[in-house]
């Protein structure tokens, strides 16, 4: 049960809550939200999507200010013989503000650009009623007690689980226009990761019934009751052991006196009491162990780590066609525990312990073509090399790599007004061993749409809506079957400044 408790807590933030790879957020601008395919852009959000494309900008400063808000749920429907009916477990994540800042300075053939954003994780995920694997562990207690002579039909427990995860990214680099059609980019990204896990297991109660032990079927606190039962059974074991010794001594006396029949009766009684003493001792130890597992526990751990990512890119621009390629190398991040409480007793969360949580290498490519002066279409592809990274819990062994396919359209319907929309298809190629109620992410289709309004010659306002539709995932577990579902929707507003 202790292992399941900790896994619940860490699983609460195991996956990114935004668009992108397993732990990468690609939505770093409102232009991305409303258009989706930005890997060939030469607009103000180019520093993160197509950094080599910044070399094709006009001279001056180009800044993009963005803020996004998200609402997400992760829901598990569980069927199990341990439960009277199908049970629903839901975790919610609300992110009121996800800011990002992108900036480019351009002069001649040179562009220097940088950005700040939440490039992985994001927000707080809260499972107020736990998850199936933990519920199943608690639900097994009535059966355990019933087998040990305490008829038990009900249980309850208070479980509080919260997980927060952020990876803050700071990127900086330079692009150079080699000629009228080609440009190249080199840069680096500094990532600082913070995870905070808080978990509490409290007030586990059951309703055992056993007249001999004074239990009437009312709900009682499990830890206190099990400790009392352990002490009572230990006393019974001691009494039985003493009785066995006395019976054995009597058997020897009658044997010496030549009364074999009576000696045999006492010998049999001694063996019977020995077996009783052994049975009472085993039950005492069992209840002592259960009492320890269901006693109140708390975990409070913060993990921090950092890593540096080399970046490279090339871009192509000829008449109405623009293309871009960006490569991010694997980011090695070593997380270190700062533990306030670890009452669950797992060494992996002791203070000072280190573990790896890499950001996988990735490649992005896209192109944009202007069919007309006021109408543009875009297509792109992204891939994450998940199998190459060192992920928490050796998850990379169960991941082949993430693929995404993107498309977008954009039309200038008025002199200062642009409408746009796009889609992203994400395929994660995970096996059953990766997926669990503690960490699940499914293939999805994300749709985005929005408006861009140029308020002045140097200010453009972007607004957008972003919605992801996830496939369901079903799997068998030892305690039953789970169906996983996710929802995600977001809105954003931002401003692009040129001066």
CSV table of C-alpha atoms in Angstrom, one decimal:
chain,number,residue,atom,x,y,z
A,1,UNK,CA,0.0,0.0,0.0
A,2,UNK,CA,2.9,2.4,0.8
A,3,UNK,CA,4.2,2.0,-2.8
A,4,UNK,CA,0.8,2.7,-4.3
A,5,UNK,CA,0.4,5.8,-2.2
A,6,UNK,CA,3.6,7.3,-3.4
A,7,UNK,CA,2.9,6.3,-7.0
A,8,UNK,CA,-0.4,8.1,-6.9
A,9,UNK,CA,1.2,11.3,-5.8
A,10,UNK,CA,4.0,11.3,-8.3
A,11,UNK,CA,1.7,10.1,-11.1
A,12,UNK,CA,-0.5,13.1,-10.5
A,13,UNK,CA,2.0,15.2,-12.4
A,14,UNK,CA,3.7,12.6,-14.6
A,15,UNK,CA,2.6,14.1,-17.9
A,16,UNK,CA,2.5,17.5,-19.5
A,17,UNK,CA,-0.8,19.3,-19.3
A,18,UNK,CA,-0.4,21.1,-22.6
A,19,UNK,CA,0.2,20.2,-26.3
A,20,UNK,CA,3.4,18.5,-27.4
A,21,UNK,CA,5.4,15.5,-26.3
A,22,UNK,CA,5.3,13.4,-23.1
A,23,UNK,CA,6.7,16.3,-21.1
A,24,UNK,CA,7.1,19.1,-23.6
A,25,UNK,CA,4.8,22.1,-24.1
A,26,UNK,CA,4.9,23.4,-27.7
A,27,UNK,CA,2.1,25.9,-27.3
A,28,UNK,CA,4.1,29.0,-26.5
A,29,UNK,CA,2.1,31.7,-28.2
A,30,UNK,CA,-1.4,32.7,-28.9
A,31,UNK,CA,-0.6,32.6,-32.7
A,32,UNK,CA,0.1,28.9,-32.1
A,33,UNK,CA,-3.3,28.5,-30.3
A,34,UNK,CA,-5.2,30.1,-33.2
A,35,UNK,CA,-3.2,28.6,-36.1
A,36,UNK,CA,-1.4,25.5,-34.6
A,37,UNK,CA,1.2,25.0,-37.3
A,38,UNK,CA,4.0,27.5,-36.6
A,39,UNK,CA,7.1,25.6,-37.6
A,40,UNK,CA,7.6,27.8,-40.7
A,41,UNK,CA,6.6,31.2,-39.2
A,42,UNK,CA,8.6,34.4,-39.6
A,43,UNK,CA,6.3,36.3,-37.3
A,44,UNK,CA,7.0,37.5,-33.7
A,45,UNK,CA,6.7,34.0,-32.3
A,46,UNK,CA,9.5,32.6,-34.6
A,47,UNK,CA,12.2,32.6,-31.8
A,48,UNK,CA,10.7,29.3,-30.4
A,49,UNK,CA,9.0,27.7,-33.4
A,50,UNK,CA,11.3,28.6,-36.4
A,51,UNK,CA,14.3,30.5,-34.9
A,52,UNK,CA,16.2,30.5,-38.1
A,53,UNK,CA,13.3,32.3,-39.7
A,54,UNK,CA,14.0,35.4,-37.5
A,55,UNK,CA,16.8,36.3,-40.0
A,56,UNK,CA,14.0,37.1,-42.6
A,57,UNK,CA,12.4,39.7,-40.3
A,58,UNK,CA,12.6,43.4,-40.9
A,59,UNK,CA,15.1,45.5,-39.0
A,60,UNK,CA,14.1,46.5,-35.5
A,61,UNK,CA,12.6,44.9,-32.4
A,62,UNK,CA,9.8,42.3,-32.6
A,63,UNK,CA,8.2,41.2,-29.3
A,64,UNK,CA,5.4,38.7,-28.5
A,65,UNK,CA,3.6,38.8,-25.2
A,66,UNK,CA,1.2,35.9,-24.4
A,67,UNK,CA,-0.9,34.5,-21.6
A,68,UNK,CA,-2.9,31.3,-21.8
A,69,UNK,CA,-5.4,29.6,-19.4
A,70,UNK,CA,-6.3,25.9,-19.4
A,71,UNK,CA,-8.9,23.6,-17.8
A,72,UNK,CA,-8.3,19.9,-17.9
A,73,UNK,CA,-9.6,16.7,-16.4
A,74,UNK,CA,-8.3,13.1,-16.1
A,75,UNK,CA,-11.0,10.6,-15.4
A,76,UNK,CA,-10.8,6.9,-14.7
A,77,UNK,CA,-13.8,4.6,-14.7
A,78,UNK,CA,-13.1,1.3,-12.8
A,79,UNK,CA,-15.0,-1.9,-12.7
A,80,UNK,CA,-13.9,-4.3,-10.0
A,81,UNK,CA,-15.4,-7.1,-7.8
A,82,UNK,CA,-14.1,-5.1,-4.9
A,83,UNK,CA,-16.6,-2.3,-5.7
A,84,UNK,CA,-20.4,-2.6,-5.6
A,85,UNK,CA,-20.6,-0.6,-8.9
A,86,UNK,CA,-18.5,1.2,-11.4
A,87,UNK,CA,-16.5,3.9,-9.7
A,88,UNK,CA,-15.3,7.2,-11.1
A,89,UNK,CA,-12.0,8.9,-10.1
A,90,UNK,CA,-11.3,12.4,-11.4
A,91,UNK,CA,-8.3,14.6,-11.3
A,92,UNK,CA,-8.6,18.3,-12.2
A,93,UNK,CA,-6.0,20.7,-13.4
A,94,UNK,CA,-6.7,24.4,-13.7
A,95,UNK,CA,-4.0,26.8,-15.0
A,96,UNK,CA,-5.2,30.4,-14.8
A,97,UNK,CA,-2.2,31.9,-16.5
A,98,UNK,CA,0.6,30.5,-18.6
A,99,UNK,CA,2.8,33.4,-19.7
A,100,UNK,CA,5.4,33.5,-22.4
A,101,UNK,CA,7.7,36.2,-23.8
A,102,UNK,CA,9.5,36.1,-27.2
A,103,UNK,CA,11.7,38.8,-28.6
A,104,UNK,CA,13.9,39.4,-31.6
A,105,UNK,CA,16.4,42.1,-32.6
A,106,UNK,CA,17.1,42.2,-36.3
A,107,UNK,CA,19.7,44.2,-38.2
A,108,UNK,CA,20.9,43.4,-41.7
A,109,UNK,CA,21.4,39.7,-42.1
A,110,UNK,CA,21.7,39.1,-38.3
A,111,UNK,CA,18.9,38.3,-35.8
A,112,UNK,CA,19.3,37.7,-32.1
A,113,UNK,CA,16.3,36.2,-30.4
A,114,UNK,CA,15.3,34.8,-27.1
A,115,UNK,CA,12.2,33.6,-25.2
A,116,UNK,CA,10.9,32.6,-21.8
A,117,UNK,CA,8.0,30.1,-21.2
A,118,UNK,CA,6.8,27.1,-19.4
A,119,UNK,CA,8.2,24.5,-21.7
A,120,UNK,CA,7.1,21.4,-19.7
A,121,UNK,CA,4.6,20.4,-17.1
A,122,UNK,CA,2.4,23.1,-15.9
A,123,UNK,CA,-0.2,23.7,-13.2
A,124,UNK,CA,-1.5,21.6,-10.3
A,125,UNK,CA,-3.3,18.3,-10.6
A,126,UNK,CA,-5.6,17.4,-7.7
A,127,UNK,CA,-7.1,13.9,-7.2
A,128,UNK,CA,-9.5,14.5,-4.3
A,129,UNK,CA,-10.7,10.9,-4.1
A,130,UNK,CA,-7.5,9.1,-5.0
A,131,UNK,CA,-7.2,6.6,-7.9
A,132,UNK,CA,-8.3,3.0,-8.5
A,133,UNK,CA,-5.1,1.2,-7.5
A,134,UNK,CA,-5.1,2.9,-4.1
A,135,UNK,CA,-8.8,2.5,-3.6
A,136,UNK,CA,-8.5,-1.2,-4.4
A,137,UNK,CA,-5.7,-1.6,-1.8
A,138,UNK,CA,-8.0,-0.2,0.9
A,139,UNK,CA,-11.0,-2.1,-0.4
A,140,UNK,CA,-9.2,-5.4,0.2
A,141,UNK,CA,-9.1,-4.8,3.9
A,142,UNK,CA,-12.6,-6.1,4.6
A,143,UNK,CA,-11.9,-9.4,2.9
A,144,UNK,CA,-8.6,-9.7,4.9
A,145,UNK,CA,-10.4,-9.1,8.2
A,146,UNK,CA,-13.3,-11.5,7.3
A,147,UNK,CA,-10.8,-14.3,6.5
A,148,UNK,CA,-9.3,-13.7,10.0
A,149,UNK,CA,-12.6,-14.1,11.8
A,150,UNK,CA,-13.8,-10.4,11.8
A,151,UNK,CA,-16.8,-10.1,9.5
A,152,UNK,CA,-16.3,-6.7,7.7
A,153,UNK,CA,-18.3,-5.2,4.9
A,154,UNK,CA,-17.4,-1.5,4.7
A,155,UNK,CA,-14.4,0.8,4.7
A,156,UNK,CA,-13.6,4.5,4.2
A,157,UNK,CA,-10.5,6.7,4.0
A,158,UNK,CA,-9.5,10.3,3.4
A,159,UNK,CA,-6.8,10.8,0.8
A,160,UNK,CA,-5.4,14.1,-0.3
A,161,UNK,CA,-3.1,14.1,-3.4
A,162,UNK,CA,-1.7,17.2,-5.1
A,163,UNK,CA,1.1,17.4,-7.6
A,164,UNK,CA,2.6,20.5,-9.2
A,165,UNK,CA,5.2,20.4,-12.0
A,166,UNK,CA,6.9,23.2,-14.0
A,167,UNK,CA,9.8,23.4,-16.4
A,168,UNK,CA,10.8,27.0,-17.0
A,169,UNK,CA,12.7,27.5,-20.3
A,170,UNK,CA,15.0,30.4,-21.2
A,171,UNK,CA,16.2,30.3,-24.8
A,172,UNK,CA,18.8,32.5,-26.6
A,173,UNK,CA,20.4,32.3,-30.0
A,174,UNK,CA,21.4,34.0,-33.2
A,175,UNK,CA,20.3,33.5,-36.8
A,176,UNK,CA,22.1,34.6,-39.9
A,177,UNK,CA,20.7,35.0,-43.4
A,178,UNK,CA,23.3,33.2,-45.6
A,179,UNK,CA,21.7,34.5,-48.9
A,180,UNK,CA,18.3,35.6,-50.1
A,181,UNK,CA,16.8,32.1,-49.6
A,182,UNK,CA,18.6,30.4,-46.7
A,183,UNK,CA,19.3,31.2,-43.1
A,184,UNK,CA,20.8,29.2,-40.2
A,185,UNK,CA,20.4,29.4,-36.4
A,186,UNK,CA,22.4,28.2,-33.3
A,187,UNK,CA,21.4,28.7,-29.7
A,188,UNK,CA,20.8,27.1,-26.4
A,189,UNK,CA,17.9,26.7,-23.9
A,190,UNK,CA,18.3,26.7,-20.1
A,191,UNK,CA,15.6,24.6,-18.4
A,192,UNK,CA,14.8,24.8,-14.6
A,193,UNK,CA,12.4,22.1,-13.4
A,194,UNK,CA,10.4,22.1,-10.2
A,195,UNK,CA,8.1,19.3,-8.9
A,196,UNK,CA,6.2,19.5,-5.7
A,197,UNK,CA,4.3,16.5,-4.3
A,198,UNK,CA,1.9,16.6,-1.3
A,199,UNK,CA,0.1,13.6,-0.1
A,200,UNK,CA,-1.9,12.6,3.0
A,201,UNK,CA,-3.5,9.3,4.0
A,202,UNK,CA,-5.8,9.8,7.0
A,203,UNK,CA,-8.7,8.3,8.9
A,204,UNK,CA,-8.9,4.8,7.4
A,205,UNK,CA,-12.0,3.2,9.0
A,206,UNK,CA,-13.6,-0.3,8.8
A,207,UNK,CA,-16.7,-2.0,10.4
A,208,UNK,CA,-15.4,-5.3,11.8
A,209,UNK,CA,-17.8,-7.6,13.8
A,210,UNK,CA,-16.7,-10.1,16.4
A,211,UNK,CA,-18.5,-10.6,19.7
A,212,UNK,CA,-15.6,-12.3,21.3
A,213,UNK,CA,-13.4,-9.3,20.7
A,214,UNK,CA,-16.1,-6.7,21.5
A,215,UNK,CA,-16.6,-5.5,17.9
A,216,UNK,CA,-20.2,-4.8,17.0
A,217,UNK,CA,-19.9,-3.8,13.3
A,218,UNK,CA,-19.7,0.0,13.9
A,219,UNK,CA,-17.1,2.0,11.9
A,220,UNK,CA,-13.9,2.3,13.9
A,221,UNK,CA,-10.5,3.7,13.1
A,222,UNK,CA,-8.5,0.9,11.5
A,223,UNK,CA,-5.0,1.7,12.9
A,224,UNK,CA,-6.2,1.9,16.5
A,225,UNK,CA,-8.4,-1.2,16.2
A,226,UNK,CA,-5.8,-3.3,14.5
A,227,UNK,CA,-3.2,-2.4,17.1
A,228,UNK,CA,-5.7,-3.4,19.8
A,229,UNK,CA,-6.4,-6.7,18.0
A,230,UNK,CA,-2.7,-7.4,17.6
A,231,UNK,CA,-2.1,-6.9,21.3
A,232,UNK,CA,-5.2,-9.1,22.2
A,233,UNK,CA,-4.1,-11.9,19.9
A,234,UNK,CA,-0.5,-11.7,21.1
A,235,UNK,CA,-1.9,-12.2,24.7
A,236,UNK,CA,-3.9,-15.2,23.4
A,237,UNK,CA,-0.8,-16.6,21.8
A,238,UNK,CA,1.2,-16.2,25.1
A,239,UNK,CA,-1.6,-17.9,27.1
A,240,UNK,CA,-1.8,-20.8,24.6
A,241,UNK,CA,2.0,-21.2,24.6
A,242,UNK,CA,2.0,-21.3,28.5
A,243,UNK,CA,-0.9,-23.9,28.4
A,244,UNK,CA,1.0,-26.0,25.9
A,245,UNK,CA,4.0,-26.0,28.2
A,246,UNK,CA,1.9,-27.1,31.1
A,247,UNK,CA,0.2,-29.8,29.1
A,248,UNK,CA,3.5,-31.1,27.8
A,249,UNK,CA,4.9,-31.2,31.4
A,250,UNK,CA,1.8,-33.1,32.5
A,251,UNK,CA,2.2,-35.6,29.6
A,252,UNK,CA,5.7,-36.3,30.8
A,253,UNK,CA,4.6,-36.9,34.4
A,254,UNK,CA,1.8,-39.4,33.4
A,255,UNK,CA,4.3,-41.1,31.0
A,256,UNK,CA,6.7,-41.6,33.8
A,257,UNK,CA,3.9,-42.9,36.0
A,258,UNK,CA,3.0,-45.5,33.4
A,259,UNK,CA,-0.4,-43.9,32.5
A,260,UNK,CA,0.1,-43.8,28.8
A,261,UNK,CA,-3.5,-43.1,27.9
A,262,UNK,CA,-3.6,-39.9,30.0
A,263,UNK,CA,-0.2,-39.0,28.8
A,264,UNK,CA,-1.4,-39.2,25.3
A,265,UNK,CA,-4.4,-36.9,26.0
A,266,UNK,CA,-2.1,-34.3,27.5
A,267,UNK,CA,0.4,-34.6,24.7
A,268,UNK,CA,-2.5,-34.1,22.2
A,269,UNK,CA,-3.7,-31.1,24.2
A,270,UNK,CA,-0.1,-29.6,24.2
A,271,UNK,CA,0.1,-29.9,20.4
A,272,UNK,CA,-3.4,-28.3,20.0
A,273,UNK,CA,-2.4,-25.4,22.1
A,274,UNK,CA,0.9,-25.0,20.2
A,275,UNK,CA,-1.0,-24.7,17.0
A,276,UNK,CA,-3.3,-22.2,18.5
A,277,UNK,CA,-0.4,-20.2,19.9
A,278,UNK,CA,1.1,-20.2,16.4
A,279,UNK,CA,-2.1,-19.1,14.7
A,280,UNK,CA,-2.7,-16.3,17.2
A,281,UNK,CA,0.9,-15.1,16.8
A,282,UNK,CA,0.6,-15.0,13.0
A,283,UNK,CA,-2.7,-13.1,13.2
A,284,UNK,CA,-1.2,-10.7,15.7
A,285,UNK,CA,1.7,-9.9,13.3
A,286,UNK,CA,-0.7,-9.6,10.4
A,287,UNK,CA,-2.9,-7.0,12.3
A,288,UNK,CA,0.2,-5.2,13.5
A,289,UNK,CA,1.4,-4.9,9.8
A,290,UNK,CA,-2.0,-3.7,8.6
A,291,UNK,CA,-2.2,-1.2,11.4
A,292,UNK,CA,1.1,0.3,10.3
A,293,UNK,CA,0.0,0.5,6.7
A,294,UNK,CA,-3.3,2.2,7.4
A,295,UNK,CA,-2.0,4.7,10.0
A,296,UNK,CA,-2.0,8.4,9.1
A,297,UNK,CA,0.9,9.3,6.7
A,298,UNK,CA,2.1,12.4,5.0
A,299,UNK,CA,4.5,13.2,2.2
A,300,UNK,CA,5.9,16.6,1.3
A,301,UNK,CA,8.7,16.6,-1.3
A,302,UNK,CA,10.0,19.3,-3.6
A,303,UNK,CA,12.3,18.3,-6.5
A,304,UNK,CA,14.5,20.7,-8.5
A,305,UNK,CA,16.9,20.3,-11.3
A,306,UNK,CA,18.2,22.0,-14.4
A,307,UNK,CA,19.7,21.3,-17.8
A,308,UNK,CA,21.0,23.0,-21.0
A,309,UNK,CA,19.8,22.1,-24.5
A,310,UNK,CA,21.8,22.9,-27.7
A,311,UNK,CA,19.5,24.2,-30.4
A,312,UNK,CA,20.0,24.4,-34.2
A,313,UNK,CA,17.8,25.3,-37.2
A,314,UNK,CA,17.6,26.3,-40.8
A,315,UNK,CA,15.0,28.2,-42.7
A,316,UNK,CA,14.2,28.7,-46.4
A,317,UNK,CA,12.2,31.5,-48.0
A,318,UNK,CA,11.4,32.0,-51.7
A,319,UNK,CA,8.6,34.1,-53.0
A,320,UNK,CA,5.4,32.8,-51.4
A,321,UNK,CA,7.0,29.7,-49.8
A,322,UNK,CA,8.6,29.5,-46.3
A,323,UNK,CA,10.0,26.4,-44.7
A,324,UNK,CA,11.8,25.7,-41.4
A,325,UNK,CA,13.5,23.0,-39.4
A,326,UNK,CA,14.5,23.1,-35.8
A,327,UNK,CA,16.4,20.5,-33.7
A,328,UNK,CA,16.5,20.3,-29.9
A,329,UNK,CA,19.0,17.9,-28.4
A,330,UNK,CA,18.2,15.7,-25.4
A,331,UNK,CA,18.2,17.7,-22.1
A,332,UNK,CA,19.6,15.8,-19.2
A,333,UNK,CA,18.0,16.9,-16.0
A,334,UNK,CA,18.9,15.5,-12.6
A,335,UNK,CA,16.3,16.2,-9.9
A,336,UNK,CA,17.2,16.4,-6.2
A,337,UNK,CA,14.8,15.9,-3.3
A,338,UNK,CA,14.2,18.6,-0.7
A,339,UNK,CA,12.0,16.5,1.7
A,340,UNK,CA,10.0,18.0,4.5
A,341,UNK,CA,8.1,14.8,5.3
A,342,UNK,CA,8.4,11.2,4.1
A,343,UNK,CA,6.2,9.1,6.4
A,344,UNK,CA,5.5,6.5,3.6
A,345,UNK,CA,9.0,5.2,4.2
A,346,UNK,CA,10.3,4.9,0.6
A,347,UNK,CA,14.0,5.7,0.2
A,348,UNK,CA,13.5,7.2,-3.3
A,349,UNK,CA,11.9,10.3,-1.6
A,350,UNK,CA,14.3,10.7,1.2
A,351,UNK,CA,16.0,14.1,1.5
A,352,UNK,CA,18.9,14.6,-0.9
A,353,UNK,CA,18.1,11.6,-3.2
A,354,UNK,CA,18.7,12.3,-6.9
A,355,UNK,CA,16.9,11.0,-10.0
A,356,UNK,CA,16.7,11.8,-13.7
A,357,UNK,CA,13.9,13.4,-15.6
A,358,UNK,CA,15.1,14.3,-19.1
A,359,UNK,CA,13.4,16.3,-21.8
A,360,UNK,CA,13.7,14.1,-25.0
A,361,UNK,CA,15.4,15.3,-28.1
A,362,UNK,CA,13.0,16.5,-30.8
A,363,UNK,CA,12.9,17.7,-34.4
A,364,UNK,CA,10.3,20.0,-35.9
A,365,UNK,CA,9.7,20.9,-39.6
A,366,UNK,CA,7.1,22.9,-41.5
A,367,UNK,CA,6.2,24.9,-44.5
A,368,UNK,CA,3.8,27.7,-45.3
A,369,UNK,CA,2.6,28.7,-48.8
A,370,UNK,CA,0.6,31.8,-49.7
A,371,UNK,CA,-2.0,30.6,-52.3
A,372,UNK,CA,-3.2,34.2,-52.6
A,373,UNK,CA,-2.0,37.5,-51.1
A,374,UNK,CA,-4.6,37.1,-48.3
A,375,UNK,CA,-4.7,33.4,-47.9
A,376,UNK,CA,-2.0,31.0,-46.5
A,377,UNK,CA,-1.8,27.3,-45.8
A,378,UNK,CA,0.6,25.5,-43.6
A,379,UNK,CA,1.7,21.9,-42.8
A,380,UNK,CA,4.2,20.4,-40.4
A,381,UNK,CA,5.6,17.5,-38.5
A,382,UNK,CA,7.3,17.0,-35.2
A,383,UNK,CA,9.0,14.0,-33.5
A,384,UNK,CA,10.3,13.3,-30.0
A,385,UNK,CA,13.0,10.7,-29.4
A,386,UNK,CA,11.4,9.5,-26.1
A,387,UNK,CA,13.3,6.1,-26.1
A,388,UNK,CA,16.6,7.9,-25.9
A,389,UNK,CA,15.9,10.0,-22.8
A,390,UNK,CA,16.2,9.0,-19.2
A,391,UNK,CA,12.7,9.3,-17.9
A,392,UNK,CA,11.3,8.8,-14.4
A,393,UNK,CA,10.7,5.1,-13.6
A,394,UNK,CA,12.4,3.9,-16.8
A,395,UNK,CA,9.4,4.9,-18.8
A,396,UNK,CA,11.5,5.3,-21.9
A,397,UNK,CA,11.6,1.5,-22.1
A,398,UNK,CA,7.9,1.6,-23.0
A,399,UNK,CA,7.9,4.5,-25.4
A,400,UNK,CA,8.9,4.3,-29.1
A,401,UNK,CA,8.7,8.1,-29.8
A,402,UNK,CA,6.0,10.7,-30.2
A,403,UNK,CA,4.8,11.9,-33.6
A,404,UNK,CA,2.7,15.0,-34.4
A,405,UNK,CA,1.2,16.1,-37.7
A,406,UNK,CA,0.0,19.7,-38.0
A,407,UNK,CA,-1.9,21.8,-40.5
A,408,UNK,CA,-3.3,25.4,-40.5
A,409,UNK,CA,-4.9,28.0,-42.6
A,410,UNK,CA,-4.9,31.8,-42.3
A,411,UNK,CA,-6.9,34.5,-44.1
A,412,UNK,CA,-6.9,38.3,-44.0
A,413,UNK,CA,-10.5,39.1,-44.3
A,414,UNK,CA,-10.1,42.8,-43.7
A,415,UNK,CA,-7.2,45.2,-43.9
A,416,UNK,CA,-6.4,44.7,-40.2
A,417,UNK,CA,-8.3,41.5,-39.3
A,418,UNK,CA,-7.0,37.9,-39.8
A,419,UNK,CA,-8.9,34.7,-39.0
A,420,UNK,CA,-7.1,31.4,-38.6
A,421,UNK,CA,-7.6,27.8,-37.6
A,422,UNK,CA,-5.6,24.6,-37.5
A,423,UNK,CA,-5.2,21.0,-36.1
A,424,UNK,CA,-2.6,18.8,-34.5
A,425,UNK,CA,-2.7,15.0,-34.5
A,426,UNK,CA,-0.5,13.5,-31.7
A,427,UNK,CA,0.5,9.9,-31.6
A,428,UNK,CA,2.6,8.7,-28.6
A,429,UNK,CA,3.3,5.0,-29.5
A,430,UNK,CA,3.2,3.8,-25.9
A,431,UNK,CA,2.7,0.2,-24.8
A,432,UNK,CA,0.5,-1.2,-22.0
A,433,UNK,CA,3.3,-1.1,-19.5
A,434,UNK,CA,3.6,2.7,-19.7
A,435,UNK,CA,-0.1,3.3,-19.2
A,436,UNK,CA,-1.6,3.1,-15.7
A,437,UNK,CA,-4.0,5.0,-13.5
A,438,UNK,CA,-0.9,6.8,-12.1
A,439,UNK,CA,0.2,8.2,-15.5
A,440,UNK,CA,-1.7,8.1,-18.7
A,441,UNK,CA,-1.6,10.1,-21.9
A,442,UNK,CA,-3.5,9.1,-25.0
A,443,UNK,CA,-3.4,9.9,-28.7
A,444,UNK,CA,-5.4,13.1,-29.5
A,445,UNK,CA,-6.5,15.6,-32.0
A,446,UNK,CA,-6.1,19.3,-31.0
A,447,UNK,CA,-8.1,22.0,-32.7
A,448,UNK,CA,-7.3,25.7,-32.5
A,449,UNK,CA,-8.9,28.9,-33.9
A,450,UNK,CA,-8.9,32.6,-33.4
A,451,UNK,CA,-8.4,36.1,-34.6
A,452,UNK,CA,-5.5,38.6,-35.0
A,453,UNK,CA,-6.4,42.3,-35.1
A,454,UNK,CA,-3.7,44.9,-36.0
A,455,UNK,CA,-4.8,47.8,-33.7
A,456,UNK,CA,-2.0,50.0,-35.0
A,457,UNK,CA,1.0,49.6,-37.3
A,458,UNK,CA,3.0,48.3,-34.4
A,459,UNK,CA,0.5,46.5,-32.2
A,460,UNK,CA,-1.3,43.3,-33.2
A,461,UNK,CA,-3.7,41.6,-30.8
A,462,UNK,CA,-4.2,37.8,-30.8
A,463,UNK,CA,-7.1,35.9,-29.3
A,464,UNK,CA,-7.6,32.1,-29.5
A,465,UNK,CA,-9.5,29.0,-28.3
A,466,UNK,CA,-7.7,25.6,-28.1
A,467,UNK,CA,-9.4,22.2,-27.6
A,468,UNK,CA,-7.9,18.7,-27.4
A,469,UNK,CA,-10.0,15.5,-28.1
A,470,UNK,CA,-8.4,12.4,-26.6
A,471,UNK,CA,-8.9,8.7,-27.5
A,472,UNK,CA,-10.1,6.5,-24.6
A,473,UNK,CA,-7.7,3.8,-23.3
A,474,UNK,CA,-8.8,0.6,-21.7
A,475,UNK,CA,-6.6,-1.8,-19.7
A,476,UNK,CA,-6.9,-4.8,-17.4
A,477,UNK,CA,-5.5,-4.7,-13.8
A,478,UNK,CA,-5.3,-7.3,-11.1
A,479,UNK,CA,-8.2,-5.7,-9.3
A,480,UNK,CA,-10.4,-5.1,-12.4
A,481,UNK,CA,-10.5,-3.0,-15.5
A,482,UNK,CA,-9.9,0.7,-16.1
A,483,UNK,CA,-11.1,3.1,-18.8
A,484,UNK,CA,-9.1,6.3,-19.1
A,485,UNK,CA,-10.5,9.6,-20.4
A,486,UNK,CA,-9.0,13.1,-20.7
A,487,UNK,CA,-10.3,16.5,-21.6
A,488,UNK,CA,-8.5,19.8,-22.3
A,489,UNK,CA,-9.5,23.2,-23.4
A,490,UNK,CA,-7.8,26.6,-23.2
A,491,UNK,CA,-8.1,30.3,-24.2
A,492,UNK,CA,-5.4,32.8,-24.8
A,493,UNK,CA,-4.8,36.5,-25.4
A,494,UNK,CA,-1.6,38.2,-26.5
A,495,UNK,CA,0.0,41.1,-28.2
A,496,UNK,CA,2.7,41.3,-30.9
A,497,UNK,CA,4.8,44.5,-30.8
A,498,UNK,CA,7.0,45.8,-33.7
A,499,UNK,CA,9.2,48.9,-33.3
